[in-house]
mmCIF file of C-alpha atoms and ligand atoms in Angstrom:
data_model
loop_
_atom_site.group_PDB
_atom_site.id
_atom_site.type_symbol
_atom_site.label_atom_id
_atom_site.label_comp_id
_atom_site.label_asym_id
_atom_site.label_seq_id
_atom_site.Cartn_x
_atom_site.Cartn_y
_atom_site.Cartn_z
ATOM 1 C CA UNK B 1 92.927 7.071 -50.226
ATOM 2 C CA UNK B 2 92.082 9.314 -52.895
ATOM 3 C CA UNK B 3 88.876 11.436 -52.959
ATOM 4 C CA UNK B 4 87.184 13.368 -56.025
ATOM 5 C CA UNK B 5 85.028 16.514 -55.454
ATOM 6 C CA UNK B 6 82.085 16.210 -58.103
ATOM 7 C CA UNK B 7 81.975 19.414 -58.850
ATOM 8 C CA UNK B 8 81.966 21.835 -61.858
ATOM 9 C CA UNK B 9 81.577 25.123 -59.761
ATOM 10 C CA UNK B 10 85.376 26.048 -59.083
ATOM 11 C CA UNK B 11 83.933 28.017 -55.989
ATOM 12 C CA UNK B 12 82.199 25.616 -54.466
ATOM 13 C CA UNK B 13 85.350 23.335 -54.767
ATOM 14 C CA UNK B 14 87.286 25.940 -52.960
ATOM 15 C CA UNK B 15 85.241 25.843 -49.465
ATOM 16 C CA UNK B 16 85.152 22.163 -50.170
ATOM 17 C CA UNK B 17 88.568 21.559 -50.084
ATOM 18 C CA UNK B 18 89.202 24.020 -46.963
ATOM 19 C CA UNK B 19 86.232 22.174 -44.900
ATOM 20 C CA UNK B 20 88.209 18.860 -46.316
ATOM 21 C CA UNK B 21 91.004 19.654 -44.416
ATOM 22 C CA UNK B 22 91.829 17.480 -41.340
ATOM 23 C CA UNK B 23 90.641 13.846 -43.514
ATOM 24 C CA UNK B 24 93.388 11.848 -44.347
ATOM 25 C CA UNK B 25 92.630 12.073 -48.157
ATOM 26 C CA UNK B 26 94.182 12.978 -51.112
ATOM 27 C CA UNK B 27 91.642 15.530 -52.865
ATOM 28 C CA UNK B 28 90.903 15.867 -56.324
ATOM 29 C CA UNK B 29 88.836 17.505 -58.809
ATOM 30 C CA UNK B 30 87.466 16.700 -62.162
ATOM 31 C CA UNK B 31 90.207 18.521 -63.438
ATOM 32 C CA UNK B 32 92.188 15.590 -63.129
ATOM 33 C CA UNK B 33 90.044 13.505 -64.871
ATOM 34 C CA UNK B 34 89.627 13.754 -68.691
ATOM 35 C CA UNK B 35 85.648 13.277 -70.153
ATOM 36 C CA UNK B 36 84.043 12.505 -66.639
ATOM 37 C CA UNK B 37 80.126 12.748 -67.205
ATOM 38 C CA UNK B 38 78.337 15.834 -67.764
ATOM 39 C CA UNK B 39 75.663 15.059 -64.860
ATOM 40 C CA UNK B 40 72.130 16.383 -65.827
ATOM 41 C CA UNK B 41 70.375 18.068 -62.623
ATOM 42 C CA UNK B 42 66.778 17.169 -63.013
ATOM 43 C CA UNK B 43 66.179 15.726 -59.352
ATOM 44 C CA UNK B 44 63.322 17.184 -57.920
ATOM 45 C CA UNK B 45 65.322 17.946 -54.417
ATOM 46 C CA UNK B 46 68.942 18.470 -53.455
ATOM 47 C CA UNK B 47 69.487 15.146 -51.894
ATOM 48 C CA UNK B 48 68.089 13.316 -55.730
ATOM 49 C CA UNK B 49 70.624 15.349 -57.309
ATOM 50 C CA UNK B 50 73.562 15.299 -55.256
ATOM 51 C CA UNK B 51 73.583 11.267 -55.094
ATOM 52 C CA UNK B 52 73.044 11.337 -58.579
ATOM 53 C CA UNK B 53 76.221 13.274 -59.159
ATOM 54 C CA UNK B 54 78.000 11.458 -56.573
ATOM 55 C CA UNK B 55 76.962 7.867 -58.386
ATOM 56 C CA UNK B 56 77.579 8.717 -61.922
ATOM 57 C CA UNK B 57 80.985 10.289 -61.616
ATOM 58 C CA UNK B 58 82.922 7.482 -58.654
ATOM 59 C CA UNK B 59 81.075 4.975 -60.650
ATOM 60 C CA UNK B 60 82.726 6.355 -64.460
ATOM 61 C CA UNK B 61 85.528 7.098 -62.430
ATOM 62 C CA UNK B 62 85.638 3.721 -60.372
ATOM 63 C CA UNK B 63 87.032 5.762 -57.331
ATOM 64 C CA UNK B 64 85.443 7.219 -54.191
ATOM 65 C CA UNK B 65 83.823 10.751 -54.775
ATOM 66 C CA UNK B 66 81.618 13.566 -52.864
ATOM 67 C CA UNK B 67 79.277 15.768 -54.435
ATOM 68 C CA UNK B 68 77.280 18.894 -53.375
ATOM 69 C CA UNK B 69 74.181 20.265 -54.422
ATOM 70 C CA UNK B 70 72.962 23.346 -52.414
ATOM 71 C CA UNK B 71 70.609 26.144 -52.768
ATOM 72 C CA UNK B 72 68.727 28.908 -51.629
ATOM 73 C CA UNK B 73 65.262 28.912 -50.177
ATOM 74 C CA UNK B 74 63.272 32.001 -49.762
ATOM 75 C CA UNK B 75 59.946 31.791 -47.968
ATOM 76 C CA UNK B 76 58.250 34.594 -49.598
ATOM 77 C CA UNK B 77 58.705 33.060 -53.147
ATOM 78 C CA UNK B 78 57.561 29.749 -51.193
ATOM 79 C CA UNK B 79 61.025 27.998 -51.487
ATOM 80 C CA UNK B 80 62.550 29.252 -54.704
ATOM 81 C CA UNK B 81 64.601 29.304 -56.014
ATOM 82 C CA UNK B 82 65.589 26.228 -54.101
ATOM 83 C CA UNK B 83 66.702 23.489 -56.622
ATOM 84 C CA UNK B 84 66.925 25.916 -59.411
ATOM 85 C CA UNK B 85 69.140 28.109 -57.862
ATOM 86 C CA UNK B 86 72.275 28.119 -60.351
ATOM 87 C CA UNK B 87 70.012 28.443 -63.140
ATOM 88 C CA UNK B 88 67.152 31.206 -61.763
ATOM 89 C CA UNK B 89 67.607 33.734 -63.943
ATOM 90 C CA UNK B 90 67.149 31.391 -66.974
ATOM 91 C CA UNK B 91 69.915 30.047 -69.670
ATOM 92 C CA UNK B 92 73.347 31.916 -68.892
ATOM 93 C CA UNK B 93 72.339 32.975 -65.719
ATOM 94 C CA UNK B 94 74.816 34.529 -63.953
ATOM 95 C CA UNK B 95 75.475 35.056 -59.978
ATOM 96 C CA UNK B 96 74.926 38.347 -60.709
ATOM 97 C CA UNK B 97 72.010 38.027 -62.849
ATOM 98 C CA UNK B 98 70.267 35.488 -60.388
ATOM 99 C CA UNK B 99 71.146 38.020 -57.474
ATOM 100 C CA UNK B 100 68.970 40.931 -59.576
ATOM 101 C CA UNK B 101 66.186 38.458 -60.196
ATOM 102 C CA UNK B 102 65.884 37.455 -56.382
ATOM 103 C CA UNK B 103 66.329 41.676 -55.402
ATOM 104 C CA UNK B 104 63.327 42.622 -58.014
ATOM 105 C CA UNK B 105 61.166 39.676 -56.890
ATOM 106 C CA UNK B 106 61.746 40.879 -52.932
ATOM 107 C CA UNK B 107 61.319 44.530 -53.638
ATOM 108 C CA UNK B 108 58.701 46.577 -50.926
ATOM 109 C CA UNK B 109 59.089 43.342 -49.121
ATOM 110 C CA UNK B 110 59.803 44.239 -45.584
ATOM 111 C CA UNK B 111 62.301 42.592 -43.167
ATOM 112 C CA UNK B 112 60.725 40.294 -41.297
ATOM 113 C CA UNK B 113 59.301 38.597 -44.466
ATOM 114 C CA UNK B 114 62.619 38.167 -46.104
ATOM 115 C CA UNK B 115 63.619 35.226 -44.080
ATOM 116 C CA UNK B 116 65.878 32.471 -46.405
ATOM 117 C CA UNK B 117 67.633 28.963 -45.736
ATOM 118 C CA UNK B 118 70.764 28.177 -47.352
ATOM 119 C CA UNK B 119 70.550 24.062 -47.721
ATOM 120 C CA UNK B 120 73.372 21.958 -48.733
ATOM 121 C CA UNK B 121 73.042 18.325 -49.529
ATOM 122 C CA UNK B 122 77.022 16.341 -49.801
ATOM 123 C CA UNK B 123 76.595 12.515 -51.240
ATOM 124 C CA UNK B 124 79.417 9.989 -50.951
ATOM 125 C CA UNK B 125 79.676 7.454 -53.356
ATOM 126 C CA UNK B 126 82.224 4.550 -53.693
ATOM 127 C CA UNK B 127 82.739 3.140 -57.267
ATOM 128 C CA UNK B 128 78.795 4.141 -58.091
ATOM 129 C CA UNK B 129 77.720 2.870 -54.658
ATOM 130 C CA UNK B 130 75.992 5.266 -52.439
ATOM 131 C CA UNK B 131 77.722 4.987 -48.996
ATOM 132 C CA UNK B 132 75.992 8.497 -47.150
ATOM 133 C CA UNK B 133 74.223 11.627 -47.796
ATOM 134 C CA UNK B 134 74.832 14.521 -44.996
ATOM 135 C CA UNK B 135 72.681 17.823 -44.832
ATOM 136 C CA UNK B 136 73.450 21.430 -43.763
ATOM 137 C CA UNK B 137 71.173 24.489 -43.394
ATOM 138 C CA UNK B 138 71.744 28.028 -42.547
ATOM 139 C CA UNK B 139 69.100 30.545 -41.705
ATOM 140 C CA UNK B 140 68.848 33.677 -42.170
ATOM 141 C CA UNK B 141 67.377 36.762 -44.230
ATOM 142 C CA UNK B 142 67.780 38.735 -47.590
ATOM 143 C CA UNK B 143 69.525 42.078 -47.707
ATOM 144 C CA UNK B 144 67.892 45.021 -49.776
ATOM 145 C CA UNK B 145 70.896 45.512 -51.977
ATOM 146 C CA UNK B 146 74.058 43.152 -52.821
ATOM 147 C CA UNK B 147 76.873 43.915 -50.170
ATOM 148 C CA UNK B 148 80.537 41.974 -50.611
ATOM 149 C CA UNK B 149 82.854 40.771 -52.513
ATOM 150 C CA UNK B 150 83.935 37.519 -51.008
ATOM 151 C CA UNK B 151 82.485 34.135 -51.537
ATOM 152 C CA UNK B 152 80.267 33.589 -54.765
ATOM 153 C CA UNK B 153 76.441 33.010 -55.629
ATOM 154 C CA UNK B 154 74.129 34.788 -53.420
ATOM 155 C CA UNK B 155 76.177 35.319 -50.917
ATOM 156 C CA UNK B 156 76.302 39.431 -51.278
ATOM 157 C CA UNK B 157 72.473 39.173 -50.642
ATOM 158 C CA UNK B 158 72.171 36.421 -47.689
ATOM 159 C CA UNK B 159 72.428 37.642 -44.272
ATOM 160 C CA UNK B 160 72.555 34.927 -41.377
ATOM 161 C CA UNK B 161 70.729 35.048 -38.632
ATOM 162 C CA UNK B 162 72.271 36.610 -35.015
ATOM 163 C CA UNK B 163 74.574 38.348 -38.202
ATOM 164 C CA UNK B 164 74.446 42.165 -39.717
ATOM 165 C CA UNK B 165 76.795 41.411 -42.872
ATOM 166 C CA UNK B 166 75.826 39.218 -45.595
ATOM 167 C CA UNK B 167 78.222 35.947 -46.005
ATOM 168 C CA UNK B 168 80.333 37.771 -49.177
ATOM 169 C CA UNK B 169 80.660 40.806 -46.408
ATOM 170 C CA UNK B 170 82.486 38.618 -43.869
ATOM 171 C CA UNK B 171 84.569 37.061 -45.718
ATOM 172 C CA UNK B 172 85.106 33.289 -46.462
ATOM 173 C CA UNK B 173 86.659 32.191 -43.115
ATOM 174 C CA UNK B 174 83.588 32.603 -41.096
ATOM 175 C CA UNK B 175 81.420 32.086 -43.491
ATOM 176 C CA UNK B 176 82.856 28.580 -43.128
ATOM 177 C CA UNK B 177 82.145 28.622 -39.463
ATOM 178 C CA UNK B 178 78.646 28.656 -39.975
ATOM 179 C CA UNK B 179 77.706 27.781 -43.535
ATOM 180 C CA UNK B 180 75.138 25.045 -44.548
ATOM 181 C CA UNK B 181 77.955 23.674 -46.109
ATOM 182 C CA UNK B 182 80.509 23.645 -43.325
ATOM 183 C CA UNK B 183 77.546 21.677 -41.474
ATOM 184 C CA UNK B 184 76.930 19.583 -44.249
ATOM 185 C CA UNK B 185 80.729 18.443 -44.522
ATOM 186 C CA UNK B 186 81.690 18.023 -40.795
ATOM 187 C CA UNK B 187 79.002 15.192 -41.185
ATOM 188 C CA UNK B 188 80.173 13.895 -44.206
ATOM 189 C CA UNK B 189 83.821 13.863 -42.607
ATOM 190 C CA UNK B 190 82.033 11.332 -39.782
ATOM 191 C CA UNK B 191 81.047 9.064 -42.339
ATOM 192 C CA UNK B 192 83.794 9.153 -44.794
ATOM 193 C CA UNK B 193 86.545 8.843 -41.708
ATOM 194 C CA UNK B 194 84.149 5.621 -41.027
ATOM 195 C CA UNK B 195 84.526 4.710 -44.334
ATOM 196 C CA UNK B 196 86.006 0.701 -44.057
ATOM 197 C CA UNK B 197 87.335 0.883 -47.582
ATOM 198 C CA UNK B 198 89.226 4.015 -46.257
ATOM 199 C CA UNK B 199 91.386 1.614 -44.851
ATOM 200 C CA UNK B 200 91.827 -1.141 -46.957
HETATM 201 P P1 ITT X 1 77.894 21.568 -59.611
HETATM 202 O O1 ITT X 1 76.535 20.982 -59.875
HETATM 203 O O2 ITT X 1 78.892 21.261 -60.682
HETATM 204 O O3 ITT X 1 78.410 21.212 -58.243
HETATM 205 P P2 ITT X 1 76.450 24.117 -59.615
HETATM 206 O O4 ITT X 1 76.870 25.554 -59.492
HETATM 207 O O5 ITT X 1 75.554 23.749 -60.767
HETATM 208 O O6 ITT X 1 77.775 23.193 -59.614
HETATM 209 P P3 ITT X 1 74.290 23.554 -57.789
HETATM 210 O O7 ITT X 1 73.458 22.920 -58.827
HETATM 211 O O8 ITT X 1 74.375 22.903 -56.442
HETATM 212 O O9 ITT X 1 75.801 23.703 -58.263
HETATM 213 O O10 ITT X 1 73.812 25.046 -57.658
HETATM 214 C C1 ITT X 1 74.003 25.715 -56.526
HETATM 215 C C2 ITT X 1 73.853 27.195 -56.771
HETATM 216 O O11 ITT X 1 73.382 27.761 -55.545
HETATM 217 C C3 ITT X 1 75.207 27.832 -57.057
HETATM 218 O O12 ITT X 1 75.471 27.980 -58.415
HETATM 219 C C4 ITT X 1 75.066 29.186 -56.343
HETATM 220 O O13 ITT X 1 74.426 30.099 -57.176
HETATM 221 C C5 ITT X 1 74.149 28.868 -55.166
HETATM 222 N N1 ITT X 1 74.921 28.539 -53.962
HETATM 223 C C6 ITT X 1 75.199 27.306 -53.458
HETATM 224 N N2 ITT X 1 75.954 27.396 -52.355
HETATM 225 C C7 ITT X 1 76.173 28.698 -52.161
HETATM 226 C C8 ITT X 1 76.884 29.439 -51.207
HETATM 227 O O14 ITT X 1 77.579 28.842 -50.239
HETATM 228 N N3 ITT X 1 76.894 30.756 -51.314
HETATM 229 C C9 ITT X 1 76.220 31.380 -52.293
HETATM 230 N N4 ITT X 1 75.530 30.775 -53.247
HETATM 231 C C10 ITT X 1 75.500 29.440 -53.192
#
């Protein structure tokens, strides 16, 4: 059984296919795959997105494919960036760009107001058919300054809870542990190992 990860964002597809592991897949990426879709993001919430990337690519594709879309939401800018989070900063935002925005927009704001929710949504499509959507979320709070160097996005600036280090601070194995999108994909596992065309 062959599974695609529809996903542009080469470090996304890196926890993806270490939280993979353990499914008795064969992973690919759209690397493999010459002119899959360019899938436009203009759901209003994760979940519209993610099954919208999940259906248009295992549907060009005709095979079985998961796709993530995940983001950031902050409670004192009342759930932004949220949706918008690879694209905060504006056209060519960058991780690092979108981690100044989200530091100026939180400065003076004290601890106990700078609570945050990492949310990942993973669909599963078969051949352009929706077969599951499983959800993740991780609490926690954002730092004062960017700390880290492992992981990507805003991870040097999110701190989870019951944690002192932000997730680029402790470093991608137990980030994994914990992540909204280690939650997200031990459900998607459930389904996918359900699956009945996994076994055909
Ligand atoms: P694809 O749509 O191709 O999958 P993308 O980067 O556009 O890639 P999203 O629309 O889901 O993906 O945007 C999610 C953004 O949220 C991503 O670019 C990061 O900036 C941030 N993000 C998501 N998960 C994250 C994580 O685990 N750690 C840090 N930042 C994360």
């Amino acid at each position: 059984m062959e599974l695609v990860v529809a996903t542009r964002n080469k470090d996304k597809l890196r926890e993806i296919k270490v939280l993979l592991k353990g499914l008795a897949v064969e992973v690919f990426s759209l690397d493999s795959f010459k002119g899959a879709p360019e899938v436009i993001e203009d759901g209003k919430t994760l979940e519209e997105n993610a099954v919208k990337k999940a259906i248009q690519v295992s549907e060009f594709l005709k095979k079985f494919a998961v796709a993530d879309d995940s983001g950031l939401e902050v409670d004192f800018l009342n759930g932004d960036p949220g949706v918008y989070s690879a694209r905060f900063s504006g056209k060519g935002a960058t991780y690092k760009s979108n981690n100044k925005k989200l530091l100026r927009l939180l400065k003076d704001v004290p601890l106990a107001k700078r609570k945050a929710c990492f949310k990942c949504v993973i669909a599963i499509a078969d051949k352009g058919r929706i077969v599951g959507v499983a959800e993740g979320k991780c609490r926690g709070k954002i730092g004062f300054e960017s700390k880290g160097k492992s992981g990507f996005g805003y991870d040097p600036v999110f701190i989870p809870d019951s944690y002192n280090k932000t997730f680029a601070e402790m470093g991608t194995s137990r980030k994994n542990k914990i992540s909204h999108r280690s939650k997200a994909l031990l459900k998607a596992k459930k389904i996918i190992s359900k699956y009945p065309s996994l076994y055909q």
